[in-house]
Each structure stands twice: as structure tokens, then as C-alpha cells.
Amino acid sequence: MDILGATLRICVDDLESAIPFYERLVGSEALRFERGGVQVAALGFFLLMSGPEAELEVLRKVAATIAVSDVDEAHKTLTELGADVIAGPVPTPVGRNLIARHPDGTIYEYVDRRRA
């Protein structure tokens, strides 16, 4: 499994007011999308999320998003190492993802950029 990088997940009250700071910080425009009622803006290594508190409560349990070359390979490796894959793999707006609980209890999202 090739780990390509990690993204910090940040829940914000007002996505529109948060975006300009991060756009200037990373030097690029936000990639925006919606997922399950949550508005998302991806900027460099930051993933800003805003939406209903019930949805954000679930999202806050995921420590980070880890980019991998292939979610299927990540699934195989994680399972072999004793992680519990609790969701996915499923399609996303830019590829696929899965959610896994590592043996220490930490929950991570793994994503690839492969089209479903």
C-alpha cells in the first residue's frame, strides 16, 4: 500500500468565511462539493467541513484522511494488519474511500483518486 499523503479534517461553523483564509494560505482555490448534507472544501492538505451537527459529530471521529494509490490494496493491507474496515470501499466525488479503525482505536479515512 502506497501512502501518498494525509489531509487534516477541520469542522467549521461557517464554510464561506473560512475558505478565503485557507485559499490564501495554500495559494489555490477550494475544490467544493457536498456529501451527505455536509458542505466540503478541499484546499491543499486541509479538508474544511460544515453542516448539520449530527453529521459533523460522526465526521469528527475520523482523525485524518490518508491518500493512497489504491483503496482496494489499502483494504487488503489494513485487514491483514488487524484493522477493522467499518465502511467502504465506496465511490466519492474524486475516487473511492473506506473508513478503518486501527487496532489502537483511531479511525482514519483512506481515499484514492481512481474513478469508480
XYZ file of N, CA and C in Angstrom:
348
model
N 0.857 -1.181 0.000
C 0.000 0.000 0.000
C 0.895 1.233 0.000
N 0.695 2.101 -0.985
C 1.445 3.346 -1.052
C 0.636 4.469 -0.416
N 1.178 5.079 0.651
C 0.553 6.246 1.266
C 1.140 7.472 0.590
N 0.261 8.288 0.019
C 0.686 9.446 -0.764
C 0.682 10.740 0.037
N -0.037 10.766 1.146
C -0.116 11.971 1.963
C -1.307 11.897 2.894
N -1.482 12.938 3.690
C -2.596 12.993 4.633
C -3.235 14.370 4.571
N -4.516 14.411 4.881
C -5.279 15.647 4.883
C -5.851 15.859 6.273
N -5.711 17.088 6.764
C -6.279 17.447 8.061
C -7.748 17.787 7.886
N -8.577 17.225 8.736
C -10.024 17.423 8.663
C -10.414 18.481 9.688
N -11.083 19.546 9.219
C -11.427 20.669 10.089
C -12.915 20.961 9.946
N -13.657 20.855 11.044
C -15.070 21.211 11.048
C -15.182 22.695 11.398
N -15.902 23.447 10.560
C -16.062 24.888 10.779
C -17.538 25.232 10.826
N -17.857 26.309 11.565
C -19.248 26.762 11.651
C -19.708 27.405 10.355
N -18.833 28.193 9.734
C -19.194 28.939 8.530
C -18.141 28.683 7.451
N -18.459 27.803 6.539
C -17.517 27.413 5.496
C -17.117 28.606 4.631
N -18.096 29.425 4.255
C -17.810 30.553 3.358
C -16.829 31.548 3.968
N -16.904 31.765 5.273
C -15.960 32.708 5.886
C -14.600 32.066 6.145
N -14.539 30.745 6.237
C -13.271 30.053 6.484
C -12.446 29.874 5.214
N -13.111 29.712 4.084
C -12.418 29.400 2.827
C -11.371 30.434 2.424
N -11.654 31.738 2.456
C -10.644 32.707 1.993
C -9.298 32.602 2.716
N -9.321 32.367 4.021
C -8.071 32.211 4.775
C -7.256 31.046 4.218
N -7.903 29.901 4.051
C -7.189 28.707 3.595
C -6.770 28.819 2.131
N -7.574 29.500 1.302
C -7.164 29.708 -0.082
C -5.878 30.534 -0.140
N -5.789 31.571 0.666
C -4.574 32.391 0.682
C -3.413 31.618 1.304
N -3.697 30.820 2.319
C -2.652 30.041 2.989
C -1.994 29.045 2.039
N -2.813 28.330 1.263
C -2.271 27.294 0.375
C -2.005 27.795 -1.042
N -2.529 28.971 -1.384
C -2.269 29.546 -2.692
C -3.059 28.947 -3.830
N -4.234 28.391 -3.523
C -5.087 27.852 -4.586
C -6.546 27.940 -4.163
N -7.427 27.802 -5.157
C -8.857 27.856 -4.889
C -9.361 26.538 -4.323
N -10.430 26.644 -3.564
C -11.046 25.469 -2.943
C -11.770 24.620 -3.983
N -11.637 23.312 -3.849
C -12.458 22.358 -4.584
C -13.653 22.079 -3.682
N -14.840 22.445 -4.109
C -16.034 22.336 -3.262
C -16.932 21.194 -3.720
N -17.529 20.513 -2.743
C -18.527 19.502 -3.051
C -19.381 19.280 -1.812
N -20.462 18.533 -1.977
C -21.349 18.208 -0.869
C -21.396 16.703 -0.722
N -21.440 16.257 0.510
C -21.509 14.815 0.764
C -22.385 14.577 1.986
N -23.507 13.927 1.829
C -24.379 13.604 2.945
C -24.870 14.814 3.721
N -25.159 15.902 3.023
C -25.638 17.106 3.687
C -24.548 17.989 4.258
N -23.300 17.591 4.089
C -22.164 18.369 4.597
C -21.491 19.066 3.423
N -21.274 20.363 3.558
C -20.538 21.133 2.558
C -19.052 20.942 2.838
N -18.274 20.665 1.784
C -16.852 20.371 1.935
C -16.050 21.264 0.999
N -14.904 21.717 1.494
C -13.953 22.463 0.669
C -12.583 21.835 0.881
N -11.973 21.362 -0.203
C -10.630 20.780 -0.147
C -9.643 21.836 -0.615
N -8.626 22.085 0.236
C -7.607 23.090 -0.064
C -6.261 22.538 0.381
N -5.444 22.129 -0.567
C -4.144 21.577 -0.194
C -4.320 20.392 0.738
N -3.681 20.470 1.896
C -3.759 19.388 2.879
C -4.867 19.604 3.911
N -5.796 20.521 3.626
C -6.899 20.820 4.532
C -8.221 20.421 3.902
N -9.107 19.841 4.701
C -10.448 19.486 4.283
C -11.397 20.168 5.265
N -12.035 21.260 4.812
C -12.967 22.001 5.656
C -14.355 21.424 5.474
N -15.082 21.245 6.577
C -16.410 20.660 6.521
C -17.365 21.471 7.372
N -18.582 21.671 6.865
C -19.600 22.415 7.595
C -20.954 21.814 7.275
N -21.805 21.703 8.288
C -23.126 21.134 8.052
C -23.843 20.851 9.346
N -24.865 20.005 9.278
C -25.653 19.668 10.465
C -24.772 19.040 11.547
N -25.001 19.431 12.771
C -24.181 18.953 13.884
C -24.172 17.427 13.985
N -25.297 16.788 13.718
C -25.341 15.322 13.801
C -24.361 14.693 12.817
N -24.241 15.271 11.622
C -23.297 14.760 10.626
C -21.856 15.072 11.029
N -21.622 16.282 11.512
C -20.260 16.670 11.909
C -19.765 15.847 13.090
N -20.678 15.473 13.977
C -20.301 14.647 15.133
C -19.673 13.334 14.671
N -20.233 12.737 13.633
C -19.683 11.499 13.074
C -18.332 11.786 12.410
N -18.252 12.860 11.634
C -17.012 13.196 10.914
C -15.857 13.507 11.862
N -16.150 14.078 13.022
C -15.098 14.415 13.994
C -14.408 13.171 14.559
N -15.033 12.031 14.428
C -14.437 10.791 14.950
C -13.314 10.276 14.059
N -13.212 10.815 12.828
C -12.166 10.397 11.895
C -10.965 11.323 12.078
N -9.829 10.762 12.473
C -8.648 11.551 12.823
C -8.052 12.289 11.631
N -7.993 11.641 10.474
C -7.383 12.251 9.285
C -7.812 11.469 8.061
N -7.609 12.079 6.911
C -7.824 11.418 5.636
C -6.461 11.097 5.050
N -6.258 9.840 4.679
C -4.977 9.381 4.159
C -5.152 9.026 2.684
N -4.375 9.694 1.830
C -4.418 9.410 0.394
C -3.544 8.203 0.096
N -4.105 7.266 -0.648
C -3.376 6.063 -1.053
C -3.521 5.886 -2.559
N -2.650 5.083 -3.134
C -2.717 4.861 -4.574
C -3.897 3.976 -4.965
N -4.327 3.087 -4.061
C -5.396 2.143 -4.397
C -6.129 1.733 -3.123
N -7.397 2.090 -3.035
C -8.198 1.765 -1.855
C -8.347 0.252 -1.669
N -8.445 -0.499 -2.766
C -8.559 -1.960 -2.631
C -7.307 -2.542 -1.985
N -6.151 -2.055 -2.383
C -4.899 -2.513 -1.784
C -4.834 -2.098 -0.313
N -5.286 -0.886 -0.010
C -5.322 -0.430 1.384
C -6.235 -1.335 2.212
N -7.387 -1.686 1.658
C -8.329 -2.581 2.342
C -7.652 -3.900 2.695
N -6.962 -4.468 1.736
C -6.265 -5.749 1.948
C -5.195 -5.611 3.026
N -4.370 -4.588 2.920
C -3.281 -4.392 3.885
C -3.819 -4.124 5.281
N -4.796 -3.239 5.382
C -5.370 -2.902 6.688
C -5.974 -4.134 7.354
N -6.702 -4.917 6.589
C -7.317 -6.134 7.124
C -6.252 -7.119 7.604
N -5.210 -7.294 6.800
C -4.113 -8.199 7.184
C -3.426 -7.744 8.467
N -3.369 -6.427 8.684
C -2.693 -5.886 9.867
C -3.597 -5.793 11.092
N -4.852 -6.210 10.949
C -5.748 -6.245 12.098
C -6.650 -5.043 12.249
N -6.703 -4.167 11.256
C -7.630 -3.043 11.301
C -9.036 -3.538 10.973
N -10.030 -2.815 11.448
C -11.429 -3.134 11.184
C -11.958 -2.132 10.170
N -12.247 -2.581 8.963
C -12.816 -1.703 7.943
C -14.301 -1.566 8.262
N -14.705 -0.359 8.654
C -16.073 -0.154 9.124
C -16.996 0.447 8.064
N -16.432 0.926 6.952
C -17.254 1.420 5.842
C -16.442 1.403 4.559
N -17.095 1.020 3.474
C -16.449 1.068 2.170
C -15.749 -0.228 1.816
N -15.067 -0.152 0.686
C -14.865 0.982 -0.212
C -16.150 1.406 -0.914
N -16.290 2.746 -1.070
C -17.424 3.329 -1.774
C -16.933 4.455 -2.673
N -17.705 4.774 -3.721
C -17.325 5.889 -4.605
C -17.423 7.231 -3.874
N -16.567 8.171 -4.257
C -16.596 9.545 -3.769
C -16.596 10.464 -4.990
N -16.719 11.775 -4.780
C -16.687 12.679 -5.947
C -15.377 12.624 -6.742
N -14.287 12.169 -6.131
C -12.995 12.153 -6.835
C -12.345 10.779 -6.918
N -12.980 9.744 -6.423
C -12.377 8.414 -6.447
C -13.179 7.455 -5.587
N -12.485 6.847 -4.611
C -13.146 5.928 -3.676
C -12.581 6.143 -2.276
N -13.310 5.669 -1.263
C -12.795 5.745 0.095
C -13.250 4.553 0.921
N -12.602 4.418 2.061
C -13.039 3.484 3.086
C -12.689 4.106 4.435
N -13.379 3.648 5.459
C -13.116 4.091 6.829
C -12.650 2.874 7.603
N -11.525 3.022 8.307
C -10.968 1.894 9.059
C -10.606 2.315 10.480
N -10.862 1.402 11.410
C -10.441 1.576 12.799
C -9.170 0.765 12.990
N -8.085 1.465 13.311
C -6.812 0.789 13.567
C -6.889 0.028 14.889
N -6.002 -0.924 15.107
C -6.035 -1.695 16.350
C -5.951 -0.835 17.621
N -5.367 0.374 17.531
C -5.298 1.255 18.705
C -6.586 2.039 18.927
N -7.580 1.854 18.039
C -8.867 2.507 18.179
C -9.036 3.776 17.354
N -7.963 4.287 16.771
C -8.044 5.501 15.968
C -8.713 5.193 14.632
N -9.578 6.104 14.187
C -10.325 5.914 12.945
C -9.761 6.852 11.880
N -9.514 6.296 10.683
C -8.990 7.054 9.556
C -9.835 6.794 8.319
N -9.869 7.788 7.446
C -10.441 7.621 6.124
C -9.284 7.408 5.155
N -9.403 6.436 4.274
C -8.417 6.187 3.213
C -9.092 6.502 1.888
N -8.430 7.279 1.023
C -9.006 7.684 -0.260
C -8.017 7.458 -1.394
N -8.580 7.207 -2.573
C -7.755 7.212 -3.780
C -8.422 8.129 -4.793
N -7.736 8.411 -5.875
C -8.255 9.302 -6.909
C -8.729 8.538 -8.120
N -8.996 7.281 -7.952
C -9.443 6.429 -9.046
C -10.950 6.620 -9.232
N -11.373 6.787 -10.440
C -12.799 6.930 -10.729
C -13.500 5.593 -10.569
N -14.696 5.657 -9.972
C -15.461 4.419 -9.752
C -15.995 3.886 -11.063
